Amino acid sequence: EARRFFSGGEGREIRQRAIGFSSLTTVGRTYGVVAEADRPGARLAGVLASADFFTTFGMEPLLGRAFTAEEAEPGRNQVIILSHACWQSRYGGDANVVGRTLRIDGYTVEVIGVMPATFDYPLLWQNAQYFRPLNFSREQQEWRDFRVFRLIGRLTPGRTPEQATAEIGPLAKVQAQTHPESYADFRYRVRPLHETLGEQVGQN
């Protein structure tokens, strides 16, 4: 069995063994209801990601900044980065949007950045309109079957997917010994992103 989605705890265990990656990010989809006094409310699709998200993809915001590791901690994650499409459609490309506050799902957040148009990549996050820091509750970290996150990494120069698989592979045996109900016949395999995306296209 091979999985494309993982729980928070699995991601933590994989990170401990994935020494062949220069960065490894956890990514999940979400939806949020955005409310602002001067425009209609809307339910927008978004992405929740760990702080190494932008480093992994080698992309910086067009305006403003990326979120930090500290802002991925519970209670400190009240920041948001807009997609280029959202910036254009909802804010008319206003360069003063950075620093603006809005409410999403009842919480006040600050716009700290806008991503370039080249980051609006439907195969990876479909129609995502915003990006926010991912943080796990204790329950989410401990619930091994809460598998809703992708793990995407950037290999250290000179390393291959096969070498990375060899690093992570033994983890499956350890997990099968400690949690046999969840990891029978389970294995890990590191694959190039273009292969995975190509399969998604073929299934559509």
mmCIF file of C-alpha atoms in Angstrom:
data_model
loop_
_atom_site.group_PDB
_atom_site.id
_atom_site.type_symbol
_atom_site.label_atom_id
_atom_site.label_comp_id
_atom_site.label_asym_id
_atom_site.label_seq_id
_atom_site.Cartn_x
_atom_site.Cartn_y
_atom_site.Cartn_z
ATOM 1 C CA GLU A 1 0.000 0.000 0.000
ATOM 2 C CA ALA A 2 1.240 3.505 -0.799
ATOM 3 C CA ARG A 3 -0.338 6.745 0.385
ATOM 4 C CA ARG A 4 -0.270 10.255 -0.975
ATOM 5 C CA PHE A 5 -1.677 11.821 2.180
ATOM 6 C CA PHE A 6 -0.315 11.683 5.707
ATOM 7 C CA SER A 7 -1.209 12.658 9.251
ATOM 8 C CA GLY A 8 0.654 15.231 11.295
ATOM 9 C CA GLY A 9 2.361 12.569 13.385
ATOM 10 C CA GLU A 10 3.498 10.661 10.325
ATOM 11 C CA GLY A 11 4.927 13.838 8.872
ATOM 12 C CA ARG A 12 6.926 14.417 12.047
ATOM 13 C CA GLU A 13 8.341 10.883 11.960
ATOM 14 C CA ILE A 14 9.249 11.168 8.281
ATOM 15 C CA ARG A 15 11.057 14.467 8.887
ATOM 16 C CA GLN A 16 13.244 12.793 11.503
ATOM 17 C CA ARG A 17 14.557 10.372 8.874
ATOM 18 C CA ALA A 18 14.475 12.483 5.714
ATOM 19 C CA ILE A 19 18.069 13.714 5.925
ATOM 20 C CA GLY A 20 18.386 13.768 2.129
ATOM 21 C CA PHE A 21 16.030 16.737 1.802
ATOM 22 C CA SER A 22 17.163 20.340 1.999
ATOM 23 C CA SER A 23 13.550 21.218 2.880
ATOM 24 C CA LEU A 24 10.332 19.295 3.413
ATOM 25 C CA THR A 25 6.938 20.929 3.705
ATOM 26 C CA THR A 26 3.526 19.746 4.886
ATOM 27 C CA VAL A 27 0.608 20.994 2.792
ATOM 28 C CA GLY A 28 -3.152 20.701 3.236
ATOM 29 C CA ARG A 29 -6.270 22.142 1.613
ATOM 30 C CA THR A 30 -8.820 24.210 3.519
ATOM 31 C CA TYR A 31 -11.751 26.593 3.103
ATOM 32 C CA GLY A 32 -12.415 29.804 4.970
ATOM 33 C CA VAL A 33 -15.231 32.331 5.145
ATOM 34 C CA VAL A 34 -13.747 35.801 4.620
ATOM 35 C CA ALA A 35 -15.567 38.865 5.935
ATOM 36 C CA GLU A 36 -14.668 42.532 5.400
ATOM 37 C CA ALA A 37 -16.640 45.688 6.046
ATOM 38 C CA ASP A 38 -16.174 47.141 2.560
ATOM 39 C CA ARG A 39 -16.911 44.117 0.382
ATOM 40 C CA PRO A 40 -19.129 41.012 0.249
ATOM 41 C CA GLY A 41 -18.236 37.991 2.344
ATOM 42 C CA ALA A 42 -17.003 34.914 0.500
ATOM 43 C CA ARG A 43 -16.056 31.299 1.083
ATOM 44 C CA LEU A 44 -12.563 30.912 -0.346
ATOM 45 C CA ALA A 45 -10.374 27.865 -0.926
ATOM 46 C CA GLY A 46 -6.972 28.019 0.703
ATOM 47 C CA VAL A 47 -3.789 26.165 1.556
ATOM 48 C CA LEU A 48 -2.393 25.455 5.012
ATOM 49 C CA ALA A 49 1.352 24.811 4.980
ATOM 50 C CA SER A 50 4.369 24.515 7.243
ATOM 51 C CA ALA A 51 6.803 27.432 7.334
ATOM 52 C CA ASP A 52 9.250 25.844 4.865
ATOM 53 C CA PHE A 53 6.568 25.870 2.168
ATOM 54 C CA PHE A 54 7.982 28.755 0.142
ATOM 55 C CA THR A 55 11.597 27.613 0.547
ATOM 56 C CA THR A 56 10.674 24.168 -0.748
ATOM 57 C CA PHE A 57 9.167 25.623 -3.909
ATOM 58 C CA GLY A 58 11.887 28.249 -4.273
ATOM 59 C CA MET A 59 9.349 31.070 -4.539
ATOM 60 C CA GLU A 60 9.030 34.316 -2.607
ATOM 61 C CA PRO A 61 5.995 36.623 -2.402
ATOM 62 C CA LEU A 62 5.603 39.279 -5.061
ATOM 63 C CA LEU A 63 4.629 41.725 -2.315
ATOM 64 C CA GLY A 64 5.352 41.525 1.390
ATOM 65 C CA ARG A 65 6.887 38.459 2.980
ATOM 66 C CA ALA A 66 6.416 34.771 3.682
ATOM 67 C CA PHE A 67 5.276 33.567 7.092
ATOM 68 C CA THR A 68 7.839 32.455 9.653
ATOM 69 C CA ALA A 69 8.258 29.317 11.740
ATOM 70 C CA GLU A 70 7.027 31.243 14.786
ATOM 71 C CA GLU A 71 3.814 32.125 12.951
ATOM 72 C CA ALA A 72 3.120 28.424 12.480
ATOM 73 C CA GLU A 73 2.729 28.026 16.253
ATOM 74 C CA PRO A 74 -0.820 27.822 17.668
ATOM 75 C CA GLY A 75 -2.142 31.242 18.577
ATOM 76 C CA ARG A 76 0.451 33.065 16.467
ATOM 77 C CA ASN A 77 -0.826 32.089 13.039
ATOM 78 C CA GLN A 78 -3.119 35.058 12.404
ATOM 79 C CA VAL A 79 -1.498 35.979 9.092
ATOM 80 C CA ILE A 80 -2.496 35.331 5.493
ATOM 81 C CA ILE A 81 -0.832 35.506 2.080
ATOM 82 C CA LEU A 82 -3.045 36.081 -0.953
ATOM 83 C CA SER A 83 -2.790 34.279 -4.254
ATOM 84 C CA HIS A 84 -2.202 36.506 -7.258
ATOM 85 C CA ALA A 85 -5.665 35.675 -8.602
ATOM 86 C CA CYS A 86 -7.319 36.653 -5.298
ATOM 87 C CA TRP A 87 -5.305 39.862 -5.128
ATOM 88 C CA GLN A 88 -6.495 40.819 -8.604
ATOM 89 C CA SER A 89 -10.125 39.754 -8.352
ATOM 90 C CA ARG A 90 -10.909 40.794 -4.773
ATOM 91 C CA TYR A 91 -8.560 43.754 -4.294
ATOM 92 C CA GLY A 92 -8.008 45.001 -7.842
ATOM 93 C CA GLY A 93 -4.252 44.553 -7.617
ATOM 94 C CA ASP A 94 -3.985 47.198 -4.879
ATOM 95 C CA ALA A 95 -0.339 47.309 -3.724
ATOM 96 C CA ASN A 96 -1.509 48.637 -0.354
ATOM 97 C CA VAL A 97 -3.228 45.367 0.481
ATOM 98 C CA VAL A 98 -0.195 44.277 2.550
ATOM 99 C CA GLY A 99 -0.935 45.268 6.139
ATOM 100 C CA ARG A 100 -4.701 45.099 5.636
ATOM 101 C CA THR A 101 -6.685 43.111 8.189
ATOM 102 C CA LEU A 102 -9.679 40.913 7.497
ATOM 103 C CA ARG A 103 -11.678 38.257 9.307
ATOM 104 C CA ILE A 104 -11.557 34.625 8.265
ATOM 105 C CA ASP A 105 -13.755 32.105 10.078
ATOM 106 C CA GLY A 106 -14.277 34.732 12.753
ATOM 107 C CA TYR A 107 -10.577 35.397 13.414
ATOM 108 C CA THR A 108 -8.792 38.618 12.531
ATOM 109 C CA VAL A 109 -5.759 38.050 10.305
ATOM 110 C CA GLU A 110 -3.257 40.370 8.661
ATOM 111 C CA VAL A 111 -2.338 40.239 4.988
ATOM 112 C CA ILE A 112 1.462 39.924 4.964
ATOM 113 C CA GLY A 113 2.061 39.088 1.307
ATOM 114 C CA VAL A 114 0.864 38.391 -2.225
ATOM 115 C CA MET A 115 2.250 35.542 -4.332
ATOM 116 C CA PRO A 116 3.227 35.991 -8.008
ATOM 117 C CA ALA A 117 0.953 34.712 -10.780
ATOM 118 C CA THR A 118 3.338 31.815 -11.446
ATOM 119 C CA PHE A 119 2.405 30.408 -8.031
ATOM 120 C CA ASP A 120 -1.257 29.998 -9.034
ATOM 121 C CA TYR A 121 -0.691 26.348 -9.918
ATOM 122 C CA PRO A 122 -3.991 24.422 -10.305
ATOM 123 C CA LEU A 123 -2.397 20.956 -10.372
ATOM 124 C CA LEU A 124 -1.003 21.474 -6.886
ATOM 125 C CA TRP A 125 -3.655 23.527 -5.080
ATOM 126 C CA GLN A 126 -6.451 23.940 -7.608
ATOM 127 C CA ASN A 127 -8.171 27.302 -7.083
ATOM 128 C CA ALA A 128 -6.554 28.261 -3.759
ATOM 129 C CA GLN A 129 -7.035 31.944 -3.001
ATOM 130 C CA TYR A 130 -4.818 32.214 0.062
ATOM 131 C CA PHE A 131 -2.021 30.565 2.043
ATOM 132 C CA ARG A 132 -1.834 30.361 5.831
ATOM 133 C CA PRO A 133 0.536 28.750 8.359
ATOM 134 C CA LEU A 134 -0.335 25.202 9.335
ATOM 135 C CA ASN A 135 -0.323 24.305 13.004
ATOM 136 C CA PHE A 136 -1.503 21.115 14.643
ATOM 137 C CA SER A 137 -3.534 20.664 17.764
ATOM 138 C CA ARG A 138 -2.357 17.929 20.114
ATOM 139 C CA GLU A 139 -5.261 15.766 18.967
ATOM 140 C CA GLN A 140 -4.278 16.164 15.309
ATOM 141 C CA GLN A 141 -0.687 15.225 16.078
ATOM 142 C CA GLU A 142 -1.758 12.076 17.894
ATOM 143 C CA TRP A 143 -4.546 10.963 15.527
ATOM 144 C CA ARG A 144 -2.592 8.772 13.113
ATOM 145 C CA ASP A 145 -5.531 8.228 10.780
ATOM 146 C CA PHE A 146 -6.100 11.967 10.219
ATOM 147 C CA ARG A 147 -4.422 11.736 6.802
ATOM 148 C CA VAL A 148 -5.191 14.922 4.889
ATOM 149 C CA PHE A 149 -1.722 16.385 4.259
ATOM 150 C CA ARG A 150 0.770 16.053 1.428
ATOM 151 C CA LEU A 151 4.510 15.989 2.030
ATOM 152 C CA ILE A 152 6.570 17.713 -0.658
ATOM 153 C CA GLY A 153 10.333 18.023 -0.400
ATOM 154 C CA ARG A 154 13.332 19.474 -2.189
ATOM 155 C CA LEU A 155 16.174 16.979 -2.398
ATOM 156 C CA THR A 156 19.671 18.010 -1.417
ATOM 157 C CA PRO A 157 21.748 18.477 -4.604
ATOM 158 C CA GLY A 158 23.155 15.157 -5.725
ATOM 159 C CA ARG A 159 20.554 13.068 -3.901
ATOM 160 C CA THR A 160 18.095 10.874 -5.802
ATOM 161 C CA PRO A 161 14.505 9.816 -5.016
ATOM 162 C CA GLU A 162 15.781 6.259 -4.625
ATOM 163 C CA GLN A 163 18.281 7.324 -1.963
ATOM 164 C CA ALA A 164 15.606 9.281 -0.128
ATOM 165 C CA THR A 165 13.305 6.255 -0.272
ATOM 166 C CA ALA A 166 16.041 4.141 1.286
ATOM 167 C CA GLU A 167 16.302 6.628 4.161
ATOM 168 C CA ILE A 168 12.590 6.742 4.861
ATOM 169 C CA GLY A 169 11.668 3.175 3.903
ATOM 170 C CA PRO A 170 12.611 1.473 7.207
ATOM 171 C CA LEU A 171 10.134 3.712 9.027
ATOM 172 C CA ALA A 172 7.257 1.639 7.632
ATOM 173 C CA LYS A 173 8.549 -1.457 9.442
ATOM 174 C CA VAL A 174 8.851 0.448 12.719
ATOM 175 C CA GLN A 175 5.309 1.809 12.352
ATOM 176 C CA ALA A 176 3.968 -1.661 11.491
ATOM 177 C CA GLN A 177 5.470 -3.027 14.720
ATOM 178 C CA THR A 178 4.020 -0.295 16.930
ATOM 179 C CA HIS A 179 0.710 0.248 15.082
ATOM 180 C CA PRO A 180 -0.022 -2.951 13.122
ATOM 181 C CA GLU A 181 -3.674 -2.009 12.629
ATOM 182 C CA SER A 182 -2.676 1.031 10.559
ATOM 183 C CA TYR A 183 0.460 -0.065 8.709
ATOM 184 C CA ALA A 184 -0.012 -3.615 7.449
ATOM 185 C CA ASP A 185 1.671 -4.001 4.028
ATOM 186 C CA PHE A 186 2.640 -0.322 4.093
ATOM 187 C CA ARG A 187 5.661 1.168 2.348
ATOM 188 C CA TYR A 188 7.173 4.569 1.613
ATOM 189 C CA ARG A 189 8.383 5.741 -1.751
ATOM 190 C CA VAL A 190 9.790 9.135 -2.735
ATOM 191 C CA ARG A 191 8.696 10.170 -6.217
ATOM 192 C CA PRO A 192 9.416 13.190 -8.435
ATOM 193 C CA LEU A 193 6.602 15.721 -8.268
ATOM 194 C CA HIS A 194 6.060 15.735 -12.035
ATOM 195 C CA GLU A 195 5.266 11.997 -11.945
ATOM 196 C CA THR A 196 2.592 12.438 -9.307
ATOM 197 C CA LEU A 197 1.062 15.430 -11.083
ATOM 198 C CA GLY A 198 1.098 13.536 -14.365
ATOM 199 C CA GLU A 199 -0.959 10.767 -12.798
ATOM 200 C CA GLN A 200 -3.493 13.315 -11.535
ATOM 201 C CA VAL A 201 -3.903 14.698 -15.044
ATOM 202 C CA GLY A 202 -4.387 11.209 -16.423
ATOM 203 C CA GLN A 203 -7.136 10.505 -13.916
ATOM 204 C CA ASN A 204 -9.140 13.629 -14.839
#
